[in-house]
XYZ file of C-alpha atoms in Angstrom:
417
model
C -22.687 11.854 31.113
C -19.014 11.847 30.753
C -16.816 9.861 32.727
C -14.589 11.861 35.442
C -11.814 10.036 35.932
C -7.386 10.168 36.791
C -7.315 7.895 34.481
C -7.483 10.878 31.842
C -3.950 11.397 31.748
C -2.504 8.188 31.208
C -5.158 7.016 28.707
C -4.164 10.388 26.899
C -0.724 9.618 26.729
C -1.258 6.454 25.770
C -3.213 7.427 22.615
C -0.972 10.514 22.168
C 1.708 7.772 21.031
C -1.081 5.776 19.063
C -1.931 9.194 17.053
C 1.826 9.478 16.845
C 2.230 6.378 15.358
C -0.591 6.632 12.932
C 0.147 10.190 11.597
C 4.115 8.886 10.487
C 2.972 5.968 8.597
C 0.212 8.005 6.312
C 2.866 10.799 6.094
C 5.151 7.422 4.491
C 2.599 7.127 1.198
C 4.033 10.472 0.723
C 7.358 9.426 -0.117
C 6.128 6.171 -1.571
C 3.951 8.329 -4.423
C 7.453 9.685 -5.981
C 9.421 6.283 -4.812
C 7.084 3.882 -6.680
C 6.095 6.877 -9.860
C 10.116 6.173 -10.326
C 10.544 2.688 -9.332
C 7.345 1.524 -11.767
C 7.830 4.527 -14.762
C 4.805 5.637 -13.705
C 2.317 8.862 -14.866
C 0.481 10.764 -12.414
C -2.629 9.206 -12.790
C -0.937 5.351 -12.010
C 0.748 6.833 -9.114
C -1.866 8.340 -7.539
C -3.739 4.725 -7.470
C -1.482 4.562 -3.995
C -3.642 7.305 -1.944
C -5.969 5.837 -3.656
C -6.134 2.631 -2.574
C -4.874 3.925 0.988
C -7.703 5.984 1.579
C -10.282 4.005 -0.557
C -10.077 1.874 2.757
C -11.526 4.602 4.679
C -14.673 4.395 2.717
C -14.946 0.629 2.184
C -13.979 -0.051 6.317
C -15.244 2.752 8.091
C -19.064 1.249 8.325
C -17.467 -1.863 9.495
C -15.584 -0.632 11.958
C -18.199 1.407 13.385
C -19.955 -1.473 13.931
C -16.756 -2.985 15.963
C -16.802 -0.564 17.981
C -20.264 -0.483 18.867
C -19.982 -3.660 19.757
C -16.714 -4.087 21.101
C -15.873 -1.094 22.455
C -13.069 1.277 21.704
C -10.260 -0.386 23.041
C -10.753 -3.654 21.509
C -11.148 -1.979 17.918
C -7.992 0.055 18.907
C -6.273 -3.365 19.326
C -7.706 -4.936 16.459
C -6.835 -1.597 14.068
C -2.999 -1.684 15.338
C -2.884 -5.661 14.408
C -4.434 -5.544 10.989
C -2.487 -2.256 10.305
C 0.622 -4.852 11.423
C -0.415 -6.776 9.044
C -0.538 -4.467 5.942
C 3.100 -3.123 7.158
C 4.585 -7.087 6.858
C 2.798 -7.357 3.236
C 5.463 -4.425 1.889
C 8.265 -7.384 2.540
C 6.641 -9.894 -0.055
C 5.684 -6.690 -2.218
C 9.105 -5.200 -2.687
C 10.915 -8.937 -2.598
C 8.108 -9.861 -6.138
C 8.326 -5.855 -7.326
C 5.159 -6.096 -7.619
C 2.927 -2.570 -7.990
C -0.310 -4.659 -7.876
C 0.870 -6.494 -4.189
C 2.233 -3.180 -2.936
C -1.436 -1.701 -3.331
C -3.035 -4.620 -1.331
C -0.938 -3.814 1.218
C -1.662 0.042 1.475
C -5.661 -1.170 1.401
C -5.009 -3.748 4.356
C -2.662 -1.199 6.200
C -5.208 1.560 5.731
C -8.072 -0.795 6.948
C -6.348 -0.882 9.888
C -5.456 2.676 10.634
C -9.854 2.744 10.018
C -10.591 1.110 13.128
C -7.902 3.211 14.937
C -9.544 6.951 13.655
C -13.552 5.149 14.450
C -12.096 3.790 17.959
C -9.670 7.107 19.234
C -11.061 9.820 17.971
C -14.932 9.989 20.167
C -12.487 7.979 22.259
C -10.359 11.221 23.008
C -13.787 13.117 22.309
C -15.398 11.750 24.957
C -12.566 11.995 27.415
C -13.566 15.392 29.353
C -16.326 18.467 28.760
C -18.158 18.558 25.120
C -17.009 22.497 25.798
C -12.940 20.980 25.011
C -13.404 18.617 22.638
C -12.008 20.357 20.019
C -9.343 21.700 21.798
C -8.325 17.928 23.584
C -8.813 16.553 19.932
C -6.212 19.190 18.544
C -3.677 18.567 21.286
C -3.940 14.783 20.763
C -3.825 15.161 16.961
C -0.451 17.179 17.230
C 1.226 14.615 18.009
C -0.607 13.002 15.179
C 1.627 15.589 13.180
C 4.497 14.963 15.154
C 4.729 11.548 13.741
C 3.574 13.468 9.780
C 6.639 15.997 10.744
C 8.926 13.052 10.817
C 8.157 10.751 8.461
C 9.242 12.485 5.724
C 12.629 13.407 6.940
C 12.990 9.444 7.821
C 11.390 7.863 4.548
C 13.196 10.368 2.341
C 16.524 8.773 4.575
C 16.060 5.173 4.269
C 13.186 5.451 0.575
C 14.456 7.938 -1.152
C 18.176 8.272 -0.779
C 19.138 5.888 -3.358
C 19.058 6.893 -7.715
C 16.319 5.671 -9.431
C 17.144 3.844 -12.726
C 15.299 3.882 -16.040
C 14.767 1.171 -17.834
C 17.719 2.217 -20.380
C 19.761 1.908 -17.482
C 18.540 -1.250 -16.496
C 19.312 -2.828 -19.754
C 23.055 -1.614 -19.785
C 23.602 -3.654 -16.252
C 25.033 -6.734 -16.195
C 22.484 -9.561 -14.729
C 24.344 -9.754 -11.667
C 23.954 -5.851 -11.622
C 20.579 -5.928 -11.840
C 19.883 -8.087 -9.181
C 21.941 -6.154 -6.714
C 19.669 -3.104 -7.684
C 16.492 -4.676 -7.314
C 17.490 -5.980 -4.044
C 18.670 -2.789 -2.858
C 15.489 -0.948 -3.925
C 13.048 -3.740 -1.887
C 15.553 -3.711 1.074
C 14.831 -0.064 0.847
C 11.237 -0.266 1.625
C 11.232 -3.417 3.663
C 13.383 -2.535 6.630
C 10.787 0.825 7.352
C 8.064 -1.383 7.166
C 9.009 -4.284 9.263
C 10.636 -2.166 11.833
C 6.875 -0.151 11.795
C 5.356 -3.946 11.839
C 6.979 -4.780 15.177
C 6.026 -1.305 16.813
C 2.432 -1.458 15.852
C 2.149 -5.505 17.542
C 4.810 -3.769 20.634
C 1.521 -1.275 20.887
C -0.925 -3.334 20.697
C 0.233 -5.511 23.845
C 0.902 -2.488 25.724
C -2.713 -1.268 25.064
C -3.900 -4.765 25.233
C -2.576 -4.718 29.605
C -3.953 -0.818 30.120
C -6.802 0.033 32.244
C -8.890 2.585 29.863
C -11.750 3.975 31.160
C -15.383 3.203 30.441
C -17.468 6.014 28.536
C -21.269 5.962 29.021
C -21.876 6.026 25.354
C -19.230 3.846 24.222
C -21.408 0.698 23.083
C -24.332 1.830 21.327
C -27.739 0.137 20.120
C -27.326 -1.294 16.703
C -31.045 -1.097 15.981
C -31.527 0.502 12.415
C -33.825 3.350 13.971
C -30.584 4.278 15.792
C -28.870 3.533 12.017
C -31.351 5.851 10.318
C -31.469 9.069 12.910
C -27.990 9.377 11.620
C -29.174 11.315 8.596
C -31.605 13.535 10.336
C -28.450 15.330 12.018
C -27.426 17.665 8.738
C -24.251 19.355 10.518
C -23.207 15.979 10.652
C -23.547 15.178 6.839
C -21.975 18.555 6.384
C -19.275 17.276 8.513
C -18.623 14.179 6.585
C -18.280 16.385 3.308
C -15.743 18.438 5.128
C -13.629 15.880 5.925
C -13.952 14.815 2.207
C -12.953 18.234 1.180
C -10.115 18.815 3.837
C -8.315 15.008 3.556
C -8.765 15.006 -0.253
C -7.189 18.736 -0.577
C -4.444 17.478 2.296
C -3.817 14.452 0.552
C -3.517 16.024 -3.004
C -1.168 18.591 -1.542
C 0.996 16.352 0.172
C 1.041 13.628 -2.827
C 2.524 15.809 -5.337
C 4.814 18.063 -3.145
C 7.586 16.481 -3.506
C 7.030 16.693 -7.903
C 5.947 20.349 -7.457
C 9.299 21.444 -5.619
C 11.384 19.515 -8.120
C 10.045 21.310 -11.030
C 12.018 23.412 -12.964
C 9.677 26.287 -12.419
C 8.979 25.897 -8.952
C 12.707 25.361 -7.341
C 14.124 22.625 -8.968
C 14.997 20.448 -5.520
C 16.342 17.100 -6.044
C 13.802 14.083 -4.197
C 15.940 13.785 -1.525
C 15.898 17.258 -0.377
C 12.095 17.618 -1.904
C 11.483 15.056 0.898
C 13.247 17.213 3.804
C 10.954 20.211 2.978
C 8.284 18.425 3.000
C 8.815 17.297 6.408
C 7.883 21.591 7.153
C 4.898 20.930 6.028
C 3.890 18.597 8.272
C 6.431 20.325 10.899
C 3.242 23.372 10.344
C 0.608 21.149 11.030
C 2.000 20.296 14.355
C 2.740 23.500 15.829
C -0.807 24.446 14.527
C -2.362 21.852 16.571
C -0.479 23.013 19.911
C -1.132 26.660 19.029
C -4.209 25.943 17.988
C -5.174 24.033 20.990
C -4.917 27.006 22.807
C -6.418 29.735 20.897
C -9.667 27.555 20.865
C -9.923 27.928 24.729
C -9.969 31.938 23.678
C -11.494 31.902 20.092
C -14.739 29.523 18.688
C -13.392 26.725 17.276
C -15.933 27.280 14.093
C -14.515 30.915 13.652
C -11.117 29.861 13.216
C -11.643 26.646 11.197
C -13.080 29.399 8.955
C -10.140 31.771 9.133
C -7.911 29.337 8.492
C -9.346 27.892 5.325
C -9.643 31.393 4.107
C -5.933 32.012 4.418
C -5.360 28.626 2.664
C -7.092 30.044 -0.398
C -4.872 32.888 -0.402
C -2.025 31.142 -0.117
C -2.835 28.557 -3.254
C -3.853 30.996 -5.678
C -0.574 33.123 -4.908
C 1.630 29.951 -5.617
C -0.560 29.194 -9.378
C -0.080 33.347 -9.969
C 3.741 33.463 -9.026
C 5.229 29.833 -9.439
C 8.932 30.287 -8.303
C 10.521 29.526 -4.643
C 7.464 31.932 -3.586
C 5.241 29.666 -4.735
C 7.106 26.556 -2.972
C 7.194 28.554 0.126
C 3.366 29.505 0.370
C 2.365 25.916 -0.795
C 4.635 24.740 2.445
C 2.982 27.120 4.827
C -0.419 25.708 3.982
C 0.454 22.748 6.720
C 0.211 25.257 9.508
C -3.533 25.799 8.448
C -4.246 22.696 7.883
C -3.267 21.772 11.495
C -6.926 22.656 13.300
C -9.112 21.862 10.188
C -9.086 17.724 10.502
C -10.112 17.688 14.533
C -12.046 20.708 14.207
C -14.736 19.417 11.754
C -14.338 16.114 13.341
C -15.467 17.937 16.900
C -18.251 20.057 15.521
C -20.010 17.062 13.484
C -20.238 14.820 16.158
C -21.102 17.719 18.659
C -24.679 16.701 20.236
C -24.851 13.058 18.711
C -25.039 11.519 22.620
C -25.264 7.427 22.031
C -24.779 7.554 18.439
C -21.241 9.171 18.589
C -19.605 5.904 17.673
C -21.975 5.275 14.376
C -21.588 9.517 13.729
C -17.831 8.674 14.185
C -17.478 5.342 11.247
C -20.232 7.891 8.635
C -16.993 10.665 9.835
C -14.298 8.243 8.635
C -15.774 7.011 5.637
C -15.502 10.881 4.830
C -11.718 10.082 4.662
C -12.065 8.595 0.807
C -12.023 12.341 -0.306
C -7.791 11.199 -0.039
C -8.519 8.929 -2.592
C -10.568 10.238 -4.970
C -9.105 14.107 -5.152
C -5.768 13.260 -5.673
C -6.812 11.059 -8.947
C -9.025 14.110 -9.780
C -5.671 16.530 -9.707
C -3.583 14.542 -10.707
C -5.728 14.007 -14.305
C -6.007 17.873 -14.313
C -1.914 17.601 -13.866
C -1.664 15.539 -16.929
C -3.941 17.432 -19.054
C -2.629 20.780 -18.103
C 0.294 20.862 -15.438
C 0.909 20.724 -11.883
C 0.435 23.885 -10.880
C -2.777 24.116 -12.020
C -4.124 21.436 -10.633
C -3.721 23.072 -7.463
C -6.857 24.527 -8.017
C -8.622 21.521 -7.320
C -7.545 21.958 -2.974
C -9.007 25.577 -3.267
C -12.318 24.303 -4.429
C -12.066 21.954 -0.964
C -11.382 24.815 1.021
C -13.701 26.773 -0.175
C -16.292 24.550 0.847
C -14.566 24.062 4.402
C -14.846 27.571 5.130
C -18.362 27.786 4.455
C -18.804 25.114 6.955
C -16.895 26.987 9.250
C -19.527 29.670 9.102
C -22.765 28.241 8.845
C -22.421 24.161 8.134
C -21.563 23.249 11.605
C -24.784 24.432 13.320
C -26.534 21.790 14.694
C -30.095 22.106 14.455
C -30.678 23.436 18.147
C -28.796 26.415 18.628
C -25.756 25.930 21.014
């Protein structure tokens, strides 16, 4: 039974702007990968300990947070998500002030357990919200503005992050003391002021949320009785569906991570960081008018059929940037984002189609999916220091690959819809 309510629209918009809010921060570690690889002298492999301990999160919190919900319901662990993400956001002050790698981790894991609850909470929330026959479509309009918020936090991290020259450490040692100081406080300043001013947003939400009327769902609070914890694993589209968000967020992730180093190379286009970081915001720009376009087709088209298409066209597109390199190569690595924009929702909405009062539980198993962000970018980027960047990109095609497959046959649940 799903609840018919006006209240549709407003509680829509309200977690349009939460999905907003969410989508810019991830899109931040982005700029923080090449930032901190500078900042710290670090290899590929060091660096990519930041999505990794971002998205490690996922897998560590998601269980956890499922139970929240279950318990709570999802606009409590919507409230609680946007304070603890509040609180990982004030930890990059003390990080940058100490410059201090080890403290700027913590703070991605605490920010990241945060954005957890938010994913377990709005996502069945927004699910839920209307017919099981729109799901996918409402998620994809919802999670546009989730790109919205990827599309400009790139443009505005490579602004106030990136805009500033990196020293080595043979640089370092030619300042004067008083030189160095005034460098080091410029870098943390640099990183602080994004954070803080994202601190005080996420707490502004949280109040705002905190006075809203959102409506009840009939399956929001669920039995926590491990029968209800087992039957989980009897539903195999939704195992399927946890891989696939493995594959897709781990092949996102490693795209997006090393973007930025694969249009400054020689090879590829040669881009400075600064304007590395400005295309990168057309990546994400993709991903957002996918999800509107997108949105729509899937009233026309099976959402399955095109989650399909789309990874298919992905594959394409990565093997002709590791056969041709060049700006061609740049160009058809940037285009992937407008694929990508369906694939996240979509598998998200077709694993937890038909799971009734264990969509909340369906939706923390979903989430801890999410740790494919951490694990596949530490798996390319080894591949990256072995061989090169370029061909690591293989590893993303393997993900798709398997994305596409559930697309065609993965998804079905085991009564025919």
């Amino acid at each position: 039974m799903y609840h018919q309510s006006k209240s549709y629209r407003s509680s829509l918009a309200i977690l349009t702007a939460l999905f907003f809010i969410w989508g810019l921060i991830t899109s931040l570690n982005d700029i923080l990968v090449p930032h901190l690889k500078a900042l710290f002298s670090l290899n590929y492999i060091q660096a990519s300990l930041i999505q990794f301990c971002f998205f490690f999160a996922y897998f560590v919190m998601s269980y956890p947070a499922g139970k929240i919900v279950s318990k709570a319901g999802y606009k409590m662990g919507i409230i609680f998500g946007l304070l603890v993400a509040a609180c990982g956001c004030a930890l990059f002050y003390p990080a940058a002030s100490m410059r201090s790698y080890p403290i700027f981790l913590i703070s991605l894991f605490v920010l990241a357990s945060g954005l957890t609850l938010l994913q377990v909470s709005a996502n069945p929330f927004v699910n839920s919200l209307g017919s099981p026959e729109t799901a996918a479509s409402r998620l994809n309009l919802t999670q546009a503005f989730n790109s919205l918020g990827t599309t400009i936090g790139p443009m505005l991290g490579g602004i106030f992050i990136l805009s500033s020259v990196i020293l080595t450490s043979d640089q370092l040692a030619a300042l004067s003391p008083q030189d160095v100081q005034g460098y080091l406080a410029q870098e943390a300043a640099s990183v602080q002021s994004p954070y803080l001013v994202l601190t005080a947003i996420l707490i502004a939400i949280a109040i705002v949320i905190g006075f809203c009327r959102l409506p009840k769902l009939a399956d929001e609070k669920q039995s926590s009785t491990s029968k209800a914890s087992h039957s989980l694993w009897q539903h195999k589209h939704l195992i399927f569906g946890v891989v696939g968000i493995f594959a897709y967020v781990g092949a996102e992730v490693s795209i997006g991570s090393y973007l930025i180093n694969f249009m400054q190379n020689p090879a590829i286009a040669g881009l400075t960081a600064l304007d590395a970081s400005q295309h990168l915001a057309l990546y994400w720009g993709g991903a957002m008018i996918g999800r509107f376009i997108g949105s729509y087709v899937m009233t026309r088209i099976p959402a399955n059929k095109l989650l399909a298409f789309n990874a298919a066209i992905i594959i394409l597109l990565l093997l002709s940037a590791i056969f041709f390199a060049g700006h061609f190569g740049m160009w058809a690595v940037l285009s992937i984002g407008l694929f990508n924009s369906i694939m996240f929702p979509t598998i998200f909405s077709l694993a937890l189609n038909k799971m009734g009062s264990l969509t909340g539980r369906a939706s923390g198993l979903l989430c801890m999916g999410i740790v494919g962000g951490a694990l596949m970018p530490m798996v390319q980027a080894a591949i990256a220091d072995r061989f090169s960047l370029l061909i690591s990109f293989t590893v993303p095609v393997i993900c798709y690959l398997y994305i596409a497959w559930f697309g065609m046959s993965g998804y079905k649940t085991a009564s025919k819809n």
